[in-house]
Amino acid sequence: MSASQGPVVRPYGDTTGDGMVQVSFTLPVPHDKRAEGAAIQLANRMGMDPALLVHAKQMGDGFTFFVVYGRVNHLVDLSAVQVVERDFPLLSAKEVNAVVKRRLRRKLSVVGACIGTDAHTVGIDAILNVKGIAGEKGLEYYRELSVTNLGAQVSVPELVEAARAARADAVLVSQVVTQRDAHLHNTREMSAAFREALPAGRRPLLIVGGPRFDESQATELGVDRIFGRGTTPGEVASYLVHALVTGRKVGAA
């Protein structure tokens, strides 16, 4: 601890600094005493000592879901934590509209979709649909934004053509299905398709979001921004203004 350059913390369970954590996982075994012993063994090898099995439930044929509670000795050095900080101001809907109208002098075009086999539109609808989420209205509410919501299971070629037809300034893609890293494969395919279809100066801003994305992977995946869980329409709208209008990525006055 003496070598740390910042505050160091320990997990908190029942009392401050007791190191207690709770983890859940599934093992490909039917639920019996041996399965429970296997769960405890795994937890021990993960560094939990003692490890207490607090829940076990058969999940279909030959699978068991476990919840284990126990103590770990690991410390967290807060000075070594790396996150993507918001680097743009949050604007109200009124402010977004005013900036777009004054600086862009046309409506800012946004196209959104769930690509590949992903049929979960809750995320993209929360950002785009006028009803929004948690009392905050979506981008359709902004009078200076032109929004096209393509919905679910849109192929990458269809997305590229729709963006071209709408003269999109930004493309928003939501990915909830993550089995076998489908969200990463789909994102790479999308970014490659836009690079091939459009020259750099005419390429829309590419934004992806979903619960399993690492926000620091934007460059690796070939997109401009990644938004994680809990993102609001206002954050997305403010980012669009920052990246496309005040940052002059598109022709603004």
PDB file of C-alpha atoms in Angstrom:
ATOM      1  CA  MET A   1       0.000   0.000   0.000  1.00  0.00           C
ATOM      2  CA  SER A   2       2.906   2.341   0.662  1.00  0.00           C
ATOM      3  CA  ALA A   3       3.843   2.329  -3.046  1.00  0.00           C
ATOM      4  CA  SER A   4       0.451   3.571  -4.164  1.00  0.00           C
ATOM      5  CA  GLN A   5       0.150   7.110  -5.495  1.00  0.00           C
ATOM      6  CA  GLY A   6      -3.555   7.403  -4.642  1.00  0.00           C
ATOM      7  CA  PRO A   7      -6.251   6.152  -2.286  1.00  0.00           C
ATOM      8  CA  VAL A   8      -6.566   2.386  -1.926  1.00  0.00           C
ATOM      9  CA  VAL A   9      -9.893   0.782  -1.031  1.00  0.00           C
ATOM     10  CA  ARG A  10     -11.103  -2.686  -0.100  1.00  0.00           C
ATOM     11  CA  PRO A  11     -14.512  -4.235  -0.895  1.00  0.00           C
ATOM     12  CA  TYR A  12     -17.279  -3.551   1.628  1.00  0.00           C
ATOM     13  CA  GLY A  13     -19.867  -6.145   2.643  1.00  0.00           C
ATOM     14  CA  ASP A  14     -21.099  -6.120   6.233  1.00  0.00           C
ATOM     15  CA  THR A  15     -18.550  -3.741   7.744  1.00  0.00           C
ATOM     16  CA  THR A  16     -16.158  -1.199   6.246  1.00  0.00           C
ATOM     17  CA  GLY A  17     -13.091  -2.809   4.720  1.00  0.00           C
ATOM     18  CA  ASP A  18     -14.113  -6.416   5.455  1.00  0.00           C
ATOM     19  CA  GLY A  19     -13.325  -7.479   1.879  1.00  0.00           C
ATOM     20  CA  MET A  20     -16.639  -9.278   1.366  1.00  0.00           C
ATOM     21  CA  VAL A  21     -17.939  -9.662  -2.212  1.00  0.00           C
ATOM     22  CA  GLN A  22     -20.769 -11.514  -3.974  1.00  0.00           C
ATOM     23  CA  VAL A  23     -20.351 -13.186  -7.351  1.00  0.00           C
ATOM     24  CA  SER A  24     -22.660 -15.188  -9.591  1.00  0.00           C
ATOM     25  CA  PHE A  25     -21.872 -17.694 -12.330  1.00  0.00           C
ATOM     26  CA  THR A  26     -23.195 -20.775 -14.120  1.00  0.00           C
ATOM     27  CA  LEU A  27     -21.509 -24.183 -14.322  1.00  0.00           C
ATOM     28  CA  PRO A  28     -22.399 -26.821 -16.933  1.00  0.00           C
ATOM     29  CA  VAL A  29     -23.378 -29.419 -14.315  1.00  0.00           C
ATOM     30  CA  PRO A  30     -26.744 -30.597 -12.897  1.00  0.00           C
ATOM     31  CA  HIS A  31     -27.591 -29.292  -9.438  1.00  0.00           C
ATOM     32  CA  ASP A  32     -26.429 -31.671  -6.706  1.00  0.00           C
ATOM     33  CA  LYS A  33     -23.970 -31.694  -3.792  1.00  0.00           C
ATOM     34  CA  ARG A  34     -21.026 -32.223  -6.113  1.00  0.00           C
ATOM     35  CA  ALA A  35     -22.058 -29.179  -8.173  1.00  0.00           C
ATOM     36  CA  GLU A  36     -22.214 -27.068  -5.026  1.00  0.00           C
ATOM     37  CA  GLY A  37     -18.756 -28.282  -4.060  1.00  0.00           C
ATOM     38  CA  ALA A  38     -17.494 -27.357  -7.513  1.00  0.00           C
ATOM     39  CA  ALA A  39     -18.898 -23.834  -7.103  1.00  0.00           C
ATOM     40  CA  ILE A  40     -17.094 -23.412  -3.778  1.00  0.00           C
ATOM     41  CA  GLN A  41     -13.858 -24.724  -5.326  1.00  0.00           C
ATOM     42  CA  LEU A  42     -14.127 -22.221  -8.159  1.00  0.00           C
ATOM     43  CA  ALA A  43     -14.786 -19.379  -5.724  1.00  0.00           C
ATOM     44  CA  ASN A  44     -11.748 -20.407  -3.654  1.00  0.00           C
ATOM     45  CA  ARG A  45      -9.576 -20.366  -6.767  1.00  0.00           C
ATOM     46  CA  MET A  46     -10.906 -16.912  -7.547  1.00  0.00           C
ATOM     47  CA  GLY A  47      -9.463 -15.789  -4.207  1.00  0.00           C
ATOM     48  CA  MET A  48     -12.585 -15.959  -2.030  1.00  0.00           C
ATOM     49  CA  ASP A  49     -11.767 -17.396   1.403  1.00  0.00           C
ATOM     50  CA  PRO A  50     -13.983 -18.313   3.063  1.00  0.00           C
ATOM     51  CA  ALA A  51     -16.558 -18.779   0.292  1.00  0.00           C
ATOM     52  CA  LEU A  52     -20.208 -19.321   1.250  1.00  0.00           C
ATOM     53  CA  LEU A  53     -22.760 -20.698  -1.194  1.00  0.00           C
ATOM     54  CA  VAL A  54     -25.911 -18.600  -0.764  1.00  0.00           C
ATOM     55  CA  HIS A  55     -27.943 -19.666  -3.810  1.00  0.00           C
ATOM     56  CA  ALA A  56     -28.010 -22.536  -6.302  1.00  0.00           C
ATOM     57  CA  LYS A  57     -30.678 -23.209  -8.911  1.00  0.00           C
ATOM     58  CA  GLN A  58     -30.899 -25.668 -11.791  1.00  0.00           C
ATOM     59  CA  MET A  59     -31.056 -23.805 -15.098  1.00  0.00           C
ATOM     60  CA  GLY A  60     -32.388 -26.246 -17.666  1.00  0.00           C
ATOM     61  CA  ASP A  61     -30.847 -29.608 -18.385  1.00  0.00           C
ATOM     62  CA  GLY A  62     -27.312 -29.920 -17.038  1.00  0.00           C
ATOM     63  CA  PHE A  63     -26.671 -26.328 -15.910  1.00  0.00           C
ATOM     64  CA  THR A  64     -26.716 -24.722 -12.451  1.00  0.00           C
ATOM     65  CA  PHE A  65     -26.654 -21.058 -11.492  1.00  0.00           C
ATOM     66  CA  PHE A  66     -24.785 -20.099  -8.293  1.00  0.00           C
ATOM     67  CA  VAL A  67     -24.388 -17.084  -6.043  1.00  0.00           C
ATOM     68  CA  VAL A  68     -21.378 -17.165  -3.709  1.00  0.00           C
ATOM     69  CA  TYR A  69     -20.520 -14.738  -0.907  1.00  0.00           C
ATOM     70  CA  GLY A  70     -17.057 -14.517   0.592  1.00  0.00           C
ATOM     71  CA  ARG A  71     -13.949 -12.557   1.502  1.00  0.00           C
ATOM     72  CA  VAL A  72     -11.197 -11.444  -0.869  1.00  0.00           C
ATOM     73  CA  ASN A  73      -7.874  -9.834  -0.025  1.00  0.00           C
ATOM     74  CA  HIS A  74      -7.585  -7.754  -3.180  1.00  0.00           C
ATOM     75  CA  LEU A  75      -7.196  -3.992  -2.939  1.00  0.00           C
ATOM     76  CA  VAL A  76      -8.272  -1.380  -5.479  1.00  0.00           C
ATOM     77  CA  ASP A  77      -5.863   1.461  -6.271  1.00  0.00           C
ATOM     78  CA  LEU A  78      -8.168   4.292  -7.347  1.00  0.00           C
ATOM     79  CA  SER A  79      -5.288   6.183  -8.954  1.00  0.00           C
ATOM     80  CA  ALA A  80      -4.833   3.326 -11.443  1.00  0.00           C
ATOM     81  CA  VAL A  81      -8.485   3.251 -12.550  1.00  0.00           C
ATOM     82  CA  GLN A  82      -8.889   4.332 -16.176  1.00  0.00           C
ATOM     83  CA  VAL A  83     -12.235   5.552 -17.507  1.00  0.00           C
ATOM     84  CA  VAL A  84     -13.469   7.647 -20.432  1.00  0.00           C
ATOM     85  CA  GLU A  85     -14.470  10.989 -18.952  1.00  0.00           C
ATOM     86  CA  ARG A  86     -17.147  13.149 -20.559  1.00  0.00           C
ATOM     87  CA  ASP A  87     -15.227  15.812 -22.490  1.00  0.00           C
ATOM     88  CA  PHE A  88     -18.166  17.926 -23.613  1.00  0.00           C
ATOM     89  CA  PRO A  89     -20.731  20.102 -21.808  1.00  0.00           C
ATOM     90  CA  LEU A  90     -24.261  18.834 -21.217  1.00  0.00           C
ATOM     91  CA  LEU A  91     -26.794  20.999 -23.016  1.00  0.00           C
ATOM     92  CA  SER A  92     -30.547  21.303 -22.646  1.00  0.00           C
ATOM     93  CA  ALA A  93     -32.812  20.516 -25.610  1.00  0.00           C
ATOM     94  CA  LYS A  94     -33.325  24.240 -26.107  1.00  0.00           C
ATOM     95  CA  GLU A  95     -29.576  24.850 -26.190  1.00  0.00           C
ATOM     96  CA  VAL A  96     -28.993  21.973 -28.630  1.00  0.00           C
ATOM     97  CA  ASN A  97     -31.641  23.326 -30.990  1.00  0.00           C
ATOM     98  CA  ALA A  98     -30.267  26.839 -30.791  1.00  0.00           C
ATOM     99  CA  VAL A  99     -26.675  25.812 -31.530  1.00  0.00           C
ATOM    100  CA  VAL A 100     -27.642  23.576 -34.459  1.00  0.00           C
ATOM    101  CA  LYS A 101     -29.885  26.232 -35.975  1.00  0.00           C
ATOM    102  CA  ARG A 102     -27.350  29.022 -35.562  1.00  0.00           C
ATOM    103  CA  ARG A 103     -24.184  27.167 -36.517  1.00  0.00           C
ATOM    104  CA  LEU A 104     -25.275  24.364 -38.869  1.00  0.00           C
ATOM    105  CA  ARG A 105     -28.173  26.248 -40.517  1.00  0.00           C
ATOM    106  CA  ARG A 106     -29.948  22.995 -41.356  1.00  0.00           C
ATOM    107  CA  LYS A 107     -31.275  20.024 -39.436  1.00  0.00           C
ATOM    108  CA  LEU A 108     -28.719  17.590 -38.107  1.00  0.00           C
ATOM    109  CA  SER A 109     -29.476  14.139 -39.570  1.00  0.00           C
ATOM    110  CA  VAL A 110     -29.304  11.078 -37.309  1.00  0.00           C
ATOM    111  CA  VAL A 111     -29.890   7.446 -38.346  1.00  0.00           C
ATOM    112  CA  GLY A 112     -30.221   4.728 -35.709  1.00  0.00           C
ATOM    113  CA  ALA A 113     -30.623   0.950 -35.710  1.00  0.00           C
ATOM    114  CA  CYS A 114     -29.925  -2.405 -34.106  1.00  0.00           C
ATOM    115  CA  ILE A 115     -27.718  -4.308 -36.542  1.00  0.00           C
ATOM    116  CA  GLY A 116     -27.123  -7.976 -37.234  1.00  0.00           C
ATOM    117  CA  THR A 117     -29.536 -10.375 -35.544  1.00  0.00           C
ATOM    118  CA  ASP A 118     -30.075  -8.032 -32.584  1.00  0.00           C
ATOM    119  CA  ALA A 119     -33.817  -7.551 -32.077  1.00  0.00           C
ATOM    120  CA  HIS A 120     -33.577  -5.617 -28.784  1.00  0.00           C
ATOM    121  CA  THR A 121     -34.733  -2.100 -29.649  1.00  0.00           C
ATOM    122  CA  VAL A 122     -35.201  -0.865 -26.079  1.00  0.00           C
ATOM    123  CA  GLY A 123     -31.836   0.908 -26.063  1.00  0.00           C
ATOM    124  CA  ILE A 124     -32.073   2.620 -29.432  1.00  0.00           C
ATOM    125  CA  ASP A 125     -35.725   3.537 -28.821  1.00  0.00           C
ATOM    126  CA  ALA A 126     -34.841   5.082 -25.458  1.00  0.00           C
ATOM    127  CA  ILE A 127     -32.382   7.407 -27.186  1.00  0.00           C
ATOM    128  CA  LEU A 128     -34.308   8.163 -30.380  1.00  0.00           C
ATOM    129  CA  ASN A 129     -38.053   7.921 -29.675  1.00  0.00           C
ATOM    130  CA  VAL A 130     -39.795  11.055 -28.490  1.00  0.00           C
ATOM    131  CA  LYS A 131     -40.939   9.346 -25.285  1.00  0.00           C
ATOM    132  CA  GLY A 132     -37.271   8.853 -24.318  1.00  0.00           C
ATOM    133  CA  ILE A 133     -36.381   7.335 -20.963  1.00  0.00           C
ATOM    134  CA  ALA A 134     -36.820   8.217 -17.284  1.00  0.00           C
ATOM    135  CA  GLY A 135     -38.697  11.397 -18.092  1.00  0.00           C
ATOM    136  CA  GLU A 136     -36.123  12.660 -20.583  1.00  0.00           C
ATOM    137  CA  LYS A 137     -37.351  12.952 -24.158  1.00  0.00           C
ATOM    138  CA  GLY A 138     -35.496  11.281 -27.031  1.00  0.00           C
ATOM    139  CA  LEU A 139     -33.856  12.875 -30.049  1.00  0.00           C
ATOM    140  CA  GLU A 140     -37.116  12.946 -32.047  1.00  0.00           C
ATOM    141  CA  TYR A 141     -38.205  15.681 -29.628  1.00  0.00           C
ATOM    142  CA  TYR A 142     -35.404  18.012 -30.782  1.00  0.00           C
ATOM    143  CA  ARG A 143     -36.837  20.148 -33.565  1.00  0.00           C
ATOM    144  CA  GLU A 144     -33.433  20.755 -35.176  1.00  0.00           C
ATOM    145  CA  LEU A 145     -32.624  17.031 -35.422  1.00  0.00           C
ATOM    146  CA  SER A 146     -33.932  14.833 -38.237  1.00  0.00           C
ATOM    147  CA  VAL A 147     -34.164  11.286 -36.858  1.00  0.00           C
ATOM    148  CA  THR A 148     -34.541   8.018 -38.771  1.00  0.00           C
ATOM    149  CA  ASN A 149     -35.039   4.934 -36.588  1.00  0.00           C
ATOM    150  CA  LEU A 150     -34.584   1.787 -38.684  1.00  0.00           C
ATOM    151  CA  GLY A 151     -35.470  -0.547 -35.807  1.00  0.00           C
ATOM    152  CA  ALA A 152     -34.173  -4.085 -35.314  1.00  0.00           C
ATOM    153  CA  GLN A 153     -32.156  -6.647 -37.270  1.00  0.00           C
ATOM    154  CA  VAL A 154     -30.853  -4.207 -39.836  1.00  0.00           C
ATOM    155  CA  SER A 155     -28.040  -5.499 -42.039  1.00  0.00           C
ATOM    156  CA  VAL A 156     -24.887  -3.433 -42.337  1.00  0.00           C
ATOM    157  CA  PRO A 157     -25.423  -2.784 -46.091  1.00  0.00           C
ATOM    158  CA  GLU A 158     -28.969  -1.600 -45.348  1.00  0.00           C
ATOM    159  CA  LEU A 159     -27.644   0.737 -42.661  1.00  0.00           C
ATOM    160  CA  VAL A 160     -25.023   2.200 -44.999  1.00  0.00           C
ATOM    161  CA  GLU A 161     -27.607   2.816 -47.731  1.00  0.00           C
ATOM    162  CA  ALA A 162     -30.080   4.373 -45.283  1.00  0.00           C
ATOM    163  CA  ALA A 163     -27.369   6.663 -43.938  1.00  0.00           C
ATOM    164  CA  ARG A 164     -26.414   7.662 -47.462  1.00  0.00           C
ATOM    165  CA  ALA A 165     -30.050   8.352 -48.406  1.00  0.00           C
ATOM    166  CA  ALA A 166     -30.659  10.423 -45.278  1.00  0.00           C
ATOM    167  CA  ARG A 167     -27.343  12.236 -45.667  1.00  0.00           C
ATOM    168  CA  ALA A 168     -26.685  11.225 -42.088  1.00  0.00           C
ATOM    169  CA  ASP A 169     -24.363  13.314 -39.959  1.00  0.00           C
ATOM    170  CA  ALA A 170     -24.366  10.575 -37.329  1.00  0.00           C
ATOM    171  CA  VAL A 171     -25.212   6.877 -37.147  1.00  0.00           C
ATOM    172  CA  LEU A 172     -26.266   5.438 -33.794  1.00  0.00           C
ATOM    173  CA  VAL A 173     -26.175   1.671 -33.289  1.00  0.00           C
ATOM    174  CA  SER A 174     -27.396  -0.232 -30.232  1.00  0.00           C
ATOM    175  CA  GLN A 175     -26.090  -3.729 -29.510  1.00  0.00           C
ATOM    176  CA  VAL A 176     -27.511  -5.831 -26.691  1.00  0.00           C
ATOM    177  CA  VAL A 177     -26.799  -9.346 -28.010  1.00  0.00           C
ATOM    178  CA  THR A 178     -23.240 -10.142 -26.927  1.00  0.00           C
ATOM    179  CA  GLN A 179     -22.911 -13.915 -27.254  1.00  0.00           C
ATOM    180  CA  ARG A 180     -19.536 -14.825 -28.763  1.00  0.00           C
ATOM    181  CA  ASP A 181     -18.744 -11.095 -28.892  1.00  0.00           C
ATOM    182  CA  ALA A 182     -21.378 -10.491 -31.565  1.00  0.00           C
ATOM    183  CA  HIS A 183     -21.524  -6.808 -30.600  1.00  0.00           C
ATOM    184  CA  LEU A 184     -17.797  -6.406 -31.317  1.00  0.00           C
ATOM    185  CA  HIS A 185     -17.904  -8.286 -34.620  1.00  0.00           C
ATOM    186  CA  ASN A 186     -20.944  -6.304 -35.801  1.00  0.00           C
ATOM    187  CA  THR A 187     -19.356  -3.000 -34.855  1.00  0.00           C
ATOM    188  CA  ARG A 188     -16.124  -3.787 -36.702  1.00  0.00           C
ATOM    189  CA  GLU A 189     -18.125  -4.884 -39.753  1.00  0.00           C
ATOM    190  CA  MET A 190     -20.132  -1.656 -39.662  1.00  0.00           C
ATOM    191  CA  SER A 191     -17.123   0.647 -39.338  1.00  0.00           C
ATOM    192  CA  ALA A 192     -15.324  -1.175 -42.155  1.00  0.00           C
ATOM    193  CA  ALA A 193     -18.376  -0.894 -44.403  1.00  0.00           C
ATOM    194  CA  PHE A 194     -18.646   2.862 -43.880  1.00  0.00           C
ATOM    195  CA  ARG A 195     -14.919   3.319 -44.534  1.00  0.00           C
ATOM    196  CA  GLU A 196     -15.286   1.422 -47.787  1.00  0.00           C
ATOM    197  CA  ALA A 197     -18.512   3.094 -48.910  1.00  0.00           C
ATOM    198  CA  LEU A 198     -17.744   6.731 -48.152  1.00  0.00           C
ATOM    199  CA  PRO A 199     -14.642   8.935 -48.187  1.00  0.00           C
ATOM    200  CA  ALA A 200     -13.478  10.325 -44.860  1.00  0.00           C
ATOM    201  CA  GLY A 201     -14.927  13.775 -45.469  1.00  0.00           C
ATOM    202  CA  ARG A 202     -18.428  12.413 -46.118  1.00  0.00           C
ATOM    203  CA  ARG A 203     -18.491   9.654 -43.529  1.00  0.00           C
ATOM    204  CA  PRO A 204     -21.011  10.102 -40.702  1.00  0.00           C
ATOM    205  CA  LEU A 205     -20.069  10.060 -37.067  1.00  0.00           C
ATOM    206  CA  LEU A 206     -20.294   6.427 -35.882  1.00  0.00           C
ATOM    207  CA  ILE A 207     -21.620   5.880 -32.364  1.00  0.00           C
ATOM    208  CA  VAL A 208     -22.388   2.559 -30.673  1.00  0.00           C
ATOM    209  CA  GLY A 209     -23.915   1.742 -27.320  1.00  0.00           C
ATOM    210  CA  GLY A 210     -24.848  -1.201 -25.177  1.00  0.00           C
ATOM    211  CA  PRO A 211     -24.310  -2.750 -21.750  1.00  0.00           C
ATOM    212  CA  ARG A 212     -21.250  -4.840 -22.641  1.00  0.00           C
ATOM    213  CA  PHE A 213     -19.148  -2.297 -24.506  1.00  0.00           C
ATOM    214  CA  ASP A 214     -15.909  -0.968 -23.048  1.00  0.00           C
ATOM    215  CA  GLU A 215     -16.002   2.781 -23.663  1.00  0.00           C
ATOM    216  CA  SER A 216     -12.215   2.856 -24.179  1.00  0.00           C
ATOM    217  CA  GLN A 217     -12.450   0.581 -27.263  1.00  0.00           C
ATOM    218  CA  ALA A 218     -13.759   3.201 -29.700  1.00  0.00           C
ATOM    219  CA  THR A 219     -10.539   3.513 -31.702  1.00  0.00           C
ATOM    220  CA  GLU A 220     -10.004  -0.250 -31.743  1.00  0.00           C
ATOM    221  CA  LEU A 221     -13.527  -0.837 -33.074  1.00  0.00           C
ATOM    222  CA  GLY A 222     -13.297   1.949 -35.634  1.00  0.00           C
ATOM    223  CA  VAL A 223     -16.040   4.176 -34.218  1.00  0.00           C
ATOM    224  CA  ASP A 224     -16.061   7.732 -32.923  1.00  0.00           C
ATOM    225  CA  ARG A 225     -17.747   7.141 -29.571  1.00  0.00           C
ATOM    226  CA  ILE A 226     -19.036   4.358 -27.350  1.00  0.00           C
ATOM    227  CA  PHE A 227     -21.786   4.977 -24.809  1.00  0.00           C
ATOM    228  CA  GLY A 228     -22.399   2.519 -21.999  1.00  0.00           C
ATOM    229  CA  ARG A 229     -25.382   1.666 -19.846  1.00  0.00           C
ATOM    230  CA  GLY A 230     -27.294   4.557 -18.310  1.00  0.00           C
ATOM    231  CA  THR A 231     -26.677   6.927 -21.214  1.00  0.00           C
ATOM    232  CA  THR A 232     -29.421   9.520 -21.658  1.00  0.00           C
ATOM    233  CA  PRO A 233     -30.722  11.179 -24.842  1.00  0.00           C
ATOM    234  CA  GLY A 234     -29.415  14.502 -23.566  1.00  0.00           C
ATOM    235  CA  GLU A 235     -25.873  13.139 -23.351  1.00  0.00           C
ATOM    236  CA  VAL A 236     -26.043  11.858 -26.917  1.00  0.00           C
ATOM    237  CA  ALA A 237     -27.509  15.115 -28.233  1.00  0.00           C
ATOM    238  CA  SER A 238     -24.858  17.140 -26.414  1.00  0.00           C
ATOM    239  CA  TYR A 239     -22.114  14.930 -27.852  1.00  0.00           C
ATOM    240  CA  LEU A 240     -23.509  15.367 -31.381  1.00  0.00           C
ATOM    241  CA  VAL A 241     -23.384  19.143 -31.011  1.00  0.00           C
ATOM    242  CA  HIS A 242     -19.864  18.942 -29.587  1.00  0.00           C
ATOM    243  CA  ALA A 243     -18.526  16.609 -32.286  1.00  0.00           C
ATOM    244  CA  LEU A 244     -20.438  17.812 -35.338  1.00  0.00           C
ATOM    245  CA  VAL A 245     -21.300  21.462 -34.820  1.00  0.00           C
ATOM    246  CA  THR A 246     -19.029  23.255 -32.391  1.00  0.00           C
ATOM    247  CA  GLY A 247     -16.191  20.934 -33.447  1.00  0.00           C
ATOM    248  CA  ARG A 248     -16.980  21.753 -37.100  1.00  0.00           C
ATOM    249  CA  LYS A 249     -16.738  18.167 -38.363  1.00  0.00           C
ATOM    250  CA  VAL A 250     -19.479  18.994 -40.860  1.00  0.00           C
ATOM    251  CA  GLY A 251     -19.952  22.205 -42.778  1.00  0.00           C
ATOM    252  CA  ALA A 252     -21.152  24.723 -40.230  1.00  0.00           C
ATOM    253  CA  ALA A 253     -21.261  28.435 -40.641  1.00  0.00           C
TER     254      ALA A 253
END
